[in-house]
mmCIF file of the C-alpha atoms, coordinates in Angstrom:
data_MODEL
# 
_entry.id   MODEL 
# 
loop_
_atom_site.group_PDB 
_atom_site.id 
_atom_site.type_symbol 
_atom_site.label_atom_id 
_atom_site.label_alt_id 
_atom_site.label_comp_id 
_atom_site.label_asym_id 
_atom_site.label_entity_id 
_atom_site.label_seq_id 
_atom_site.pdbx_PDB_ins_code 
_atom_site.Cartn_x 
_atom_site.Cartn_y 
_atom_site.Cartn_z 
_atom_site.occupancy 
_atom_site.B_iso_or_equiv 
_atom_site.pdbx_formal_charge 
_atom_site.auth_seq_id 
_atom_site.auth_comp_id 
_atom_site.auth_asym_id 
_atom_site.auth_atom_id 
_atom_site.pdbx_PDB_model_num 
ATOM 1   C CA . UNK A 1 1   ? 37.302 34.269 -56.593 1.00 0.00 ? 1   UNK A CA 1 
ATOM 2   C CA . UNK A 1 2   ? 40.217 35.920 -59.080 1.00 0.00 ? 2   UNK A CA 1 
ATOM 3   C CA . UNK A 1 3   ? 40.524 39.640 -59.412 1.00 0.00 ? 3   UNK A CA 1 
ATOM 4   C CA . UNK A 1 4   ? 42.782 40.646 -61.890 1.00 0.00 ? 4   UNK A CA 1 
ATOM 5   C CA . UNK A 1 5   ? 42.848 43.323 -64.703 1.00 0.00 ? 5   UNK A CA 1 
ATOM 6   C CA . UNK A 1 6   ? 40.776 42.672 -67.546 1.00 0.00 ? 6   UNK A CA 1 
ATOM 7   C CA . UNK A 1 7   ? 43.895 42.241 -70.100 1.00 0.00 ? 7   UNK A CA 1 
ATOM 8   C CA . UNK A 1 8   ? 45.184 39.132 -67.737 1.00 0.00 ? 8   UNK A CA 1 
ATOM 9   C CA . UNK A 1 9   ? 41.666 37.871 -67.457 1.00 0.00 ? 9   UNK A CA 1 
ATOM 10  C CA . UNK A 1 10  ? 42.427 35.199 -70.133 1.00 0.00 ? 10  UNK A CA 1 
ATOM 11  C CA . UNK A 1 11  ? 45.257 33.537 -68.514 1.00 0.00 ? 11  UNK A CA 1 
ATOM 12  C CA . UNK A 1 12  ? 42.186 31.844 -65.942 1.00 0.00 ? 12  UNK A CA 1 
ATOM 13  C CA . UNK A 1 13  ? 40.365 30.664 -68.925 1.00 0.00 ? 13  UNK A CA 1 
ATOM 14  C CA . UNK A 1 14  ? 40.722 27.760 -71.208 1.00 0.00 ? 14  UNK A CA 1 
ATOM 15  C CA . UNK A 1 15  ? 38.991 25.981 -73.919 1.00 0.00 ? 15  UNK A CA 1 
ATOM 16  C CA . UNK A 1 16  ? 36.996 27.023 -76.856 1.00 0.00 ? 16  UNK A CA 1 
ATOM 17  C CA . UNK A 1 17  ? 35.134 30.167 -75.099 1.00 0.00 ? 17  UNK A CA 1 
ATOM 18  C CA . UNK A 1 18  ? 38.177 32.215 -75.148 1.00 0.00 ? 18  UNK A CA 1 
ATOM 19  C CA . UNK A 1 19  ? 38.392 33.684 -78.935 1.00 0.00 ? 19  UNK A CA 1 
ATOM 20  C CA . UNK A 1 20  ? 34.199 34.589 -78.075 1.00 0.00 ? 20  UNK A CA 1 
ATOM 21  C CA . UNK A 1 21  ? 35.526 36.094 -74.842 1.00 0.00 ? 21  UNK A CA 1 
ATOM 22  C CA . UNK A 1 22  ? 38.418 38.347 -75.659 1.00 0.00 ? 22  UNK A CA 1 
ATOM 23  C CA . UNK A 1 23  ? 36.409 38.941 -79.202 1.00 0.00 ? 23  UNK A CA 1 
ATOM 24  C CA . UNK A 1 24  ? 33.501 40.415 -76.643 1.00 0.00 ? 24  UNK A CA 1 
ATOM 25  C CA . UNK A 1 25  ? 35.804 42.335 -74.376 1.00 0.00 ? 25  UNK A CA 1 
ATOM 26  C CA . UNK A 1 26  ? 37.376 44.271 -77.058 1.00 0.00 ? 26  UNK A CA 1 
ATOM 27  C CA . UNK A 1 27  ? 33.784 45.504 -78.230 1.00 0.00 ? 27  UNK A CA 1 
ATOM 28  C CA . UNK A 1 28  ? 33.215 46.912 -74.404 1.00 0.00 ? 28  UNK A CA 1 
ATOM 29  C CA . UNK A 1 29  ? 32.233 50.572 -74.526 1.00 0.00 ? 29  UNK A CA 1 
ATOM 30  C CA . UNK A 1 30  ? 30.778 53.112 -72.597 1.00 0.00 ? 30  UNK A CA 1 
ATOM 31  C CA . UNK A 1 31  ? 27.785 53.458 -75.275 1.00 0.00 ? 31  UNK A CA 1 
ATOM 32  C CA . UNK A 1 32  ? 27.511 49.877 -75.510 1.00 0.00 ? 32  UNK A CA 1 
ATOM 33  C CA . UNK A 1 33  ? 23.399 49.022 -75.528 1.00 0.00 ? 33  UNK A CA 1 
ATOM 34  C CA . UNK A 1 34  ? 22.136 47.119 -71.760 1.00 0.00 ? 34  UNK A CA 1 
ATOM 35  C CA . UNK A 1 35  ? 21.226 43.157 -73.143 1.00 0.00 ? 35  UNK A CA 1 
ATOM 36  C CA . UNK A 1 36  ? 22.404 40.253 -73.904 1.00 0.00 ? 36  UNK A CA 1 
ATOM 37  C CA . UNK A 1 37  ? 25.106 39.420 -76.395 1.00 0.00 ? 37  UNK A CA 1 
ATOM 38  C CA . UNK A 1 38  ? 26.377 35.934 -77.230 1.00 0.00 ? 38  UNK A CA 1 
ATOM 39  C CA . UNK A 1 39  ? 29.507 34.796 -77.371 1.00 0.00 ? 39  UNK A CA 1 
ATOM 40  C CA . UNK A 1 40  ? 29.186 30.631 -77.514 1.00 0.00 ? 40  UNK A CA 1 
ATOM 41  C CA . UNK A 1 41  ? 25.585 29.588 -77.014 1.00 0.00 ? 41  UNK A CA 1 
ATOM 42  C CA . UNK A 1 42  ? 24.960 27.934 -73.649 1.00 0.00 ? 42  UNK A CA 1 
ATOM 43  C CA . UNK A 1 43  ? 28.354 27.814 -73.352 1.00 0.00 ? 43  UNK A CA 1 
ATOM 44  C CA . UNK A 1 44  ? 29.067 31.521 -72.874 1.00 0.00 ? 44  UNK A CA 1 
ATOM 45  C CA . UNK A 1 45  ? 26.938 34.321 -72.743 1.00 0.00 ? 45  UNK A CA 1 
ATOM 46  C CA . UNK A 1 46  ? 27.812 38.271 -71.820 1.00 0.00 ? 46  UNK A CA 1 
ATOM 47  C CA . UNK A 1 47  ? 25.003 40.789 -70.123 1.00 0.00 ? 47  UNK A CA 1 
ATOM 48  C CA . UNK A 1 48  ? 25.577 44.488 -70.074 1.00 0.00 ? 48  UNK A CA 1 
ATOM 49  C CA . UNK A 1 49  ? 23.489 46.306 -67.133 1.00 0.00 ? 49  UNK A CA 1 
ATOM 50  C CA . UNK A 1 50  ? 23.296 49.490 -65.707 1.00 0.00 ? 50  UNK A CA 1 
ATOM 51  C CA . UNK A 1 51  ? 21.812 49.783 -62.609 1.00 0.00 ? 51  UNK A CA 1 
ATOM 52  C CA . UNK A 1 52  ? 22.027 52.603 -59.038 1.00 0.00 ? 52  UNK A CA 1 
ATOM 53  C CA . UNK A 1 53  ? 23.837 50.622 -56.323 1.00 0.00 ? 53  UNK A CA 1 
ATOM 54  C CA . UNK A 1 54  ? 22.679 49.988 -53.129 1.00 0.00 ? 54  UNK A CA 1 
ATOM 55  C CA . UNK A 1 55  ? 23.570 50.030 -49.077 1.00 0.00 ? 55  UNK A CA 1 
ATOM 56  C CA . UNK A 1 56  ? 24.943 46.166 -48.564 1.00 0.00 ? 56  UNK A CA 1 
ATOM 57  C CA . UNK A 1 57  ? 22.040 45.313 -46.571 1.00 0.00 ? 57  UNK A CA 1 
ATOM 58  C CA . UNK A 1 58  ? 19.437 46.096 -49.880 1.00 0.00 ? 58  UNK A CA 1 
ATOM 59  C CA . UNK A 1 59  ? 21.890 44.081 -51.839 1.00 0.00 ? 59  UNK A CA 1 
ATOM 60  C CA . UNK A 1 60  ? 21.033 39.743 -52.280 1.00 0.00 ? 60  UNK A CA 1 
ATOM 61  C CA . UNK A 1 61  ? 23.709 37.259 -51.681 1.00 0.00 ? 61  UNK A CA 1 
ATOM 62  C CA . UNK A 1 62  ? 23.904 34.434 -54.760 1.00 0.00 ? 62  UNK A CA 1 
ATOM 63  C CA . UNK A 1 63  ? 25.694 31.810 -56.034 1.00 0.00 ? 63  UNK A CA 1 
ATOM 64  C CA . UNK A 1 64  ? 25.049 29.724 -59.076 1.00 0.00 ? 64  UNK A CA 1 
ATOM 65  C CA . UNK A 1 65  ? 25.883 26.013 -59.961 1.00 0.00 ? 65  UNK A CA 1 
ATOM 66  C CA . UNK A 1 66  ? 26.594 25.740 -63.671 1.00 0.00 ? 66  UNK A CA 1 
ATOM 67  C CA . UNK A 1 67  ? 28.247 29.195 -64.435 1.00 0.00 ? 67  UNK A CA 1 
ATOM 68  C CA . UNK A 1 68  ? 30.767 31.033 -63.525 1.00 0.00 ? 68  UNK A CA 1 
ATOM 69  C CA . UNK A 1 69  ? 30.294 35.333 -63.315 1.00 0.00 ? 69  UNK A CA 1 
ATOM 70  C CA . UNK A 1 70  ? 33.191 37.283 -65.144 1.00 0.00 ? 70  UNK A CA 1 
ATOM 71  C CA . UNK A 1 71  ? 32.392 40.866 -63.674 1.00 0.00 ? 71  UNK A CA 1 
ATOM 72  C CA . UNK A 1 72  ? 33.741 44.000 -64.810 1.00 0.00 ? 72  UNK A CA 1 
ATOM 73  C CA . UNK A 1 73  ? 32.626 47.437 -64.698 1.00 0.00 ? 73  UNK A CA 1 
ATOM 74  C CA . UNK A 1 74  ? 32.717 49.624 -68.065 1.00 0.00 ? 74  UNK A CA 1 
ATOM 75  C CA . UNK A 1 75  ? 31.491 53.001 -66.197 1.00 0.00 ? 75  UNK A CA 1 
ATOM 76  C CA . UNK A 1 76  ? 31.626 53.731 -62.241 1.00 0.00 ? 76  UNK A CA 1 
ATOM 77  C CA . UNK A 1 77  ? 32.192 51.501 -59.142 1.00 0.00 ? 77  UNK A CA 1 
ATOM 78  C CA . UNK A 1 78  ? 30.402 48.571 -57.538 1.00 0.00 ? 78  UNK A CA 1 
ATOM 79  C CA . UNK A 1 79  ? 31.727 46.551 -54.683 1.00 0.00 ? 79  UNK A CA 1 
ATOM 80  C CA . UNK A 1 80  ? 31.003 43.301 -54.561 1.00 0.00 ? 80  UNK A CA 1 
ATOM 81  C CA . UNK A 1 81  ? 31.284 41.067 -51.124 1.00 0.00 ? 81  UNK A CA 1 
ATOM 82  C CA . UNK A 1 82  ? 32.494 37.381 -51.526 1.00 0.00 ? 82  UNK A CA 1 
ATOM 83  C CA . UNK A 1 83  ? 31.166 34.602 -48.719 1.00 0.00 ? 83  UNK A CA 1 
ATOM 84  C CA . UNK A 1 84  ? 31.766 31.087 -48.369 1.00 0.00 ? 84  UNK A CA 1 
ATOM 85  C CA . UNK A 1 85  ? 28.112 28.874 -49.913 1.00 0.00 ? 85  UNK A CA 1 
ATOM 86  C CA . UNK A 1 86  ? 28.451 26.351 -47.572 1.00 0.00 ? 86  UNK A CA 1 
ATOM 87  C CA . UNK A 1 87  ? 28.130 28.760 -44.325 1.00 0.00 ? 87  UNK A CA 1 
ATOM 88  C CA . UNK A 1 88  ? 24.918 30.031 -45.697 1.00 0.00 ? 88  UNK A CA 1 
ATOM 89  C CA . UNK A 1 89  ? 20.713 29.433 -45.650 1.00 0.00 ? 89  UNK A CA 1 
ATOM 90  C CA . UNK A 1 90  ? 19.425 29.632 -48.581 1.00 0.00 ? 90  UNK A CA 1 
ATOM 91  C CA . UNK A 1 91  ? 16.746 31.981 -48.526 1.00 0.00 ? 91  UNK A CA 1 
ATOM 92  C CA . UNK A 1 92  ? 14.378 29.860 -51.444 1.00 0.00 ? 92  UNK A CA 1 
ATOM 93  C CA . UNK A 1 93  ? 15.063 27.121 -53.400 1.00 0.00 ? 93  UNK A CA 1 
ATOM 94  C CA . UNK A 1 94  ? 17.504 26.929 -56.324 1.00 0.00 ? 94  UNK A CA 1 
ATOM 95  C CA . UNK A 1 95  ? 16.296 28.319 -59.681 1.00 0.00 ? 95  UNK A CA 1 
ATOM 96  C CA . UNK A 1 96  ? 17.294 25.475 -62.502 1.00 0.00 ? 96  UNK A CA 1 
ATOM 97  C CA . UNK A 1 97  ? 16.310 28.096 -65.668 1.00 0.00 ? 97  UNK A CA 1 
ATOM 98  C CA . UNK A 1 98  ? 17.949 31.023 -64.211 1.00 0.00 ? 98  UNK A CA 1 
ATOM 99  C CA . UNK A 1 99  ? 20.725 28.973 -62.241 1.00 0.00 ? 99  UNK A CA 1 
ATOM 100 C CA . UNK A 1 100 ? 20.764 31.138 -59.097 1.00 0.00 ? 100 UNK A CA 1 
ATOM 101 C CA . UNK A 1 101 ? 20.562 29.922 -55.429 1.00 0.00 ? 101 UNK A CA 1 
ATOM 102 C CA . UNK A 1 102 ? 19.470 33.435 -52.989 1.00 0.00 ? 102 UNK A CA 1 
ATOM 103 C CA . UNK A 1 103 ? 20.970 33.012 -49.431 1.00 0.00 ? 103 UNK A CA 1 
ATOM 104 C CA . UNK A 1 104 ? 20.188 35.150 -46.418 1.00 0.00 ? 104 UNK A CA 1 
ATOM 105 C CA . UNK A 1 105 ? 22.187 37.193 -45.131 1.00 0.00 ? 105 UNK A CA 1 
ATOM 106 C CA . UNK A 1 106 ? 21.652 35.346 -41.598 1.00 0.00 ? 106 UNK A CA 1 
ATOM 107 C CA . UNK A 1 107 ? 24.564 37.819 -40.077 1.00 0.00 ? 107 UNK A CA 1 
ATOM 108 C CA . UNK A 1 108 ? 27.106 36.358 -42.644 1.00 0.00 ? 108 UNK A CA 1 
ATOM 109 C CA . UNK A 1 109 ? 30.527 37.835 -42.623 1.00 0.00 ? 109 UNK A CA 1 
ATOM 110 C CA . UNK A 1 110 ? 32.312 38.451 -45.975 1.00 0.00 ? 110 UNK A CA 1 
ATOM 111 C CA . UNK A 1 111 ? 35.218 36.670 -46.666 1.00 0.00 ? 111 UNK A CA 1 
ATOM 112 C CA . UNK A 1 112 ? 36.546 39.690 -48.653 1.00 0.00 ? 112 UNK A CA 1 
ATOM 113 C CA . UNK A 1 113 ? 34.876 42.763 -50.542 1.00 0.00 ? 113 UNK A CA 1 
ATOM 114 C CA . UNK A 1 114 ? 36.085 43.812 -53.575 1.00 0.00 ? 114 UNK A CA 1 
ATOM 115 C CA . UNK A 1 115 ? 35.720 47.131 -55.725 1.00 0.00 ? 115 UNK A CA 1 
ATOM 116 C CA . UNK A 1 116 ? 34.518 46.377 -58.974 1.00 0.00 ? 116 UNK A CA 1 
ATOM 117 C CA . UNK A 1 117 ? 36.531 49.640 -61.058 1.00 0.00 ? 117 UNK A CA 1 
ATOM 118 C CA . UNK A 1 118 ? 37.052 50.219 -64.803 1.00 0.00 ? 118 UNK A CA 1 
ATOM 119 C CA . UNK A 1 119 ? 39.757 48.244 -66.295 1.00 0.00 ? 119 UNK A CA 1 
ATOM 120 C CA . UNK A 1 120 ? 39.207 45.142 -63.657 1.00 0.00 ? 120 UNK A CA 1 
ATOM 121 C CA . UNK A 1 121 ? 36.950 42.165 -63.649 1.00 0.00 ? 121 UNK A CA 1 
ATOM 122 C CA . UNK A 1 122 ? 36.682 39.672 -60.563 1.00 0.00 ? 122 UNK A CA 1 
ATOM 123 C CA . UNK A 1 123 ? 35.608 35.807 -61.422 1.00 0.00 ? 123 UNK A CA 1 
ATOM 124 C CA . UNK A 1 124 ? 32.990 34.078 -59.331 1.00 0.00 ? 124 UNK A CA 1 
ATOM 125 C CA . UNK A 1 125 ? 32.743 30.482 -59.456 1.00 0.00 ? 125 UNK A CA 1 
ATOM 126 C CA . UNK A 1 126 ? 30.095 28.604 -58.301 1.00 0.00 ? 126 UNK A CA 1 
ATOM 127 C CA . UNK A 1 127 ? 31.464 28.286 -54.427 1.00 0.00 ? 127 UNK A CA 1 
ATOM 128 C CA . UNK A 1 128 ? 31.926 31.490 -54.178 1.00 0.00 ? 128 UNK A CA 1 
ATOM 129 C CA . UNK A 1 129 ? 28.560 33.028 -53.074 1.00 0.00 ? 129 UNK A CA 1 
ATOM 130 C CA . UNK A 1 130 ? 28.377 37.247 -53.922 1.00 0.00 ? 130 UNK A CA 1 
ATOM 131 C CA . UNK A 1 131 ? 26.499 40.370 -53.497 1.00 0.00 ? 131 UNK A CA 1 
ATOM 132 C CA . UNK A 1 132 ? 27.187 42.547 -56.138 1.00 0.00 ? 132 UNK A CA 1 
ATOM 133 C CA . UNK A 1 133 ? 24.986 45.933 -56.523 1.00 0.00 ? 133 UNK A CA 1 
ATOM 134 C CA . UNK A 1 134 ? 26.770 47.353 -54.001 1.00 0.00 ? 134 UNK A CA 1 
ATOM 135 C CA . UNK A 1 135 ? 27.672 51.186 -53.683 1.00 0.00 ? 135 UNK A CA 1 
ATOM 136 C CA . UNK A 1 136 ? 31.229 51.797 -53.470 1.00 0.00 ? 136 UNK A CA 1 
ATOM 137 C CA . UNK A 1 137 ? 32.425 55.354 -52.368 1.00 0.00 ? 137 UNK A CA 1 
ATOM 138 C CA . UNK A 1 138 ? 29.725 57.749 -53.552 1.00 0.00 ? 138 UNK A CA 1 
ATOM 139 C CA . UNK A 1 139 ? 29.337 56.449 -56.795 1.00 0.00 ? 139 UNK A CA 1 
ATOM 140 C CA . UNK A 1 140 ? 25.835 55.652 -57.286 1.00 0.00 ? 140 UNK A CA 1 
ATOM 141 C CA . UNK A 1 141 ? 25.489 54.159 -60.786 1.00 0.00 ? 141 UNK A CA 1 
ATOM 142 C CA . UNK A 1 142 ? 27.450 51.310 -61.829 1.00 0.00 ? 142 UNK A CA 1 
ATOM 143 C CA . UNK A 1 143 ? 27.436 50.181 -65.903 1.00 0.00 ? 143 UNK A CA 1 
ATOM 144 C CA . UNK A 1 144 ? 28.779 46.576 -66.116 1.00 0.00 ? 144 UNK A CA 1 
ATOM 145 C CA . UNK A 1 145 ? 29.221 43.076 -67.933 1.00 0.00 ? 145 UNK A CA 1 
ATOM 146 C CA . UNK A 1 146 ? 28.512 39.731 -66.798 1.00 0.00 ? 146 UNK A CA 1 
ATOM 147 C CA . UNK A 1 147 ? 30.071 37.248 -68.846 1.00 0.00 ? 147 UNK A CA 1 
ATOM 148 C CA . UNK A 1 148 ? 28.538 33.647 -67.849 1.00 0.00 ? 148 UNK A CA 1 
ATOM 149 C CA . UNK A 1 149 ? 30.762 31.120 -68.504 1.00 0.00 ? 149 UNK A CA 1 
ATOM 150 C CA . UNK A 1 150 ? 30.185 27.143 -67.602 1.00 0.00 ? 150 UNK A CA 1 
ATOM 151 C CA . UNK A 1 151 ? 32.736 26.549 -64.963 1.00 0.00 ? 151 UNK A CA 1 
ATOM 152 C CA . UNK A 1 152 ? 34.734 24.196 -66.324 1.00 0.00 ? 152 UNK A CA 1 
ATOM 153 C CA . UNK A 1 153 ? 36.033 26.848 -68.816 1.00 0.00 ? 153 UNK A CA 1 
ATOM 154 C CA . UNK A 1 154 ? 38.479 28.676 -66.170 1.00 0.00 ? 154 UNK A CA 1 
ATOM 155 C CA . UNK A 1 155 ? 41.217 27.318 -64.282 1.00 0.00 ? 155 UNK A CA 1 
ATOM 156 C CA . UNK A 1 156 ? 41.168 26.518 -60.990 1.00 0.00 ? 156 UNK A CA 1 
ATOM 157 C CA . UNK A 1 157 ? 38.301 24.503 -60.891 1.00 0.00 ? 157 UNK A CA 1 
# 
C-alpha cells in the first residue's frame, strides 16, 4: 500500500500508462459524470463513483490479481482498511472478468486504516487486500476515482 498526495502519485508509476494517468487526473472535478473513462485500454482504466459509506462491518474485504487500485477521493471522506491476503478465507471464489477475490472478515485485524481525503490517493496492489466504503468521521457520502492499473505499471512490485 502507498499513500501519498495525488501530485507525487506519479513518482510510483512507470511505463507507458503515465501520460493517460496524469492526463486523467488533471480532468478530476467535482461535476465530473459517475462511469468509466479510459485511459490505456486493458492496460489502464479510471471509474468515478459516488456512493453513502458504511459502518466497517457492512463494508467487503477484496483484493484483485491483475490490477492495481489508485484511490482518491474528489468530494468527502472514505476510510479504507488494509489486511494482509494471505491471512484471509476467501468468502467465494475468484472472479476472472471482474478480477476480484471477496474474503471474510473471519475476525481479521487491519494492518492499517487509512482516510481516503481530497487531494490524496492510496495504491493497492494486488497483496494488499482492502475495504473501502467505509465512513470516516460523519461524512456520509464519499465521490471517488479508481484508476485500475496492471500491476506491473507501479514500482515496488
Amino acid at each position: 500500500m502507498i499513500h501519498t498526495k495525488i501530485e507525487k502519485l506519479m513518482r510510483y508509476l512507470r511505463g507507458e500508462v503515465c501520460p493517460g494517468i496524469e492526463a486523467f487526473l488533471k480532468t478530476i472535478s467535482a461535476d465530473m459524470a459517475d462511469g468509466e473513462y479510459e485511459i490505456l485500454g486493458t492496460e489502464a482504466f479510471a471509474r468515478v463513483q459516488t456512493y453513502d459509506t458504511v459502518s466497517p462491518e457492512e463494508g467487503r474485504i477484496e483484493a484483485h490479481d491483475v490490477y492495481a487500485d489508485i484511490q482518491g477521493t474528489i468530494c468527502g471522506a472514505e476510510g479504507i482498511s488494509v489486511y494482509d491476503r494471505e491471512c484471509l478465507r476467501p468468502s467465494e471464489p475468484y472472479n476472472e472478468g471482474k478480477d476480484v477475490q471477496h474474503y471474510g472478515p473471519d475476525g481479521a485485524v487491519p494492518l492499517a486504516r487509512i482516510s481516503n481525503l481530497p487531494g490524496y490517493a492510496t495504491v493497492l496492489l494486488p497483496r494488499d487486500a482492502h475495504r473501502p466504503k467505509e465512513r470516516a468521521g460523519d461524512i456520509k457520502e464519499v465521490k471517488k476515482f479508481v484508476i485500475k492499473v496492471k500491476a506491473g505499471y507501479v514500482d515496488g512490485l
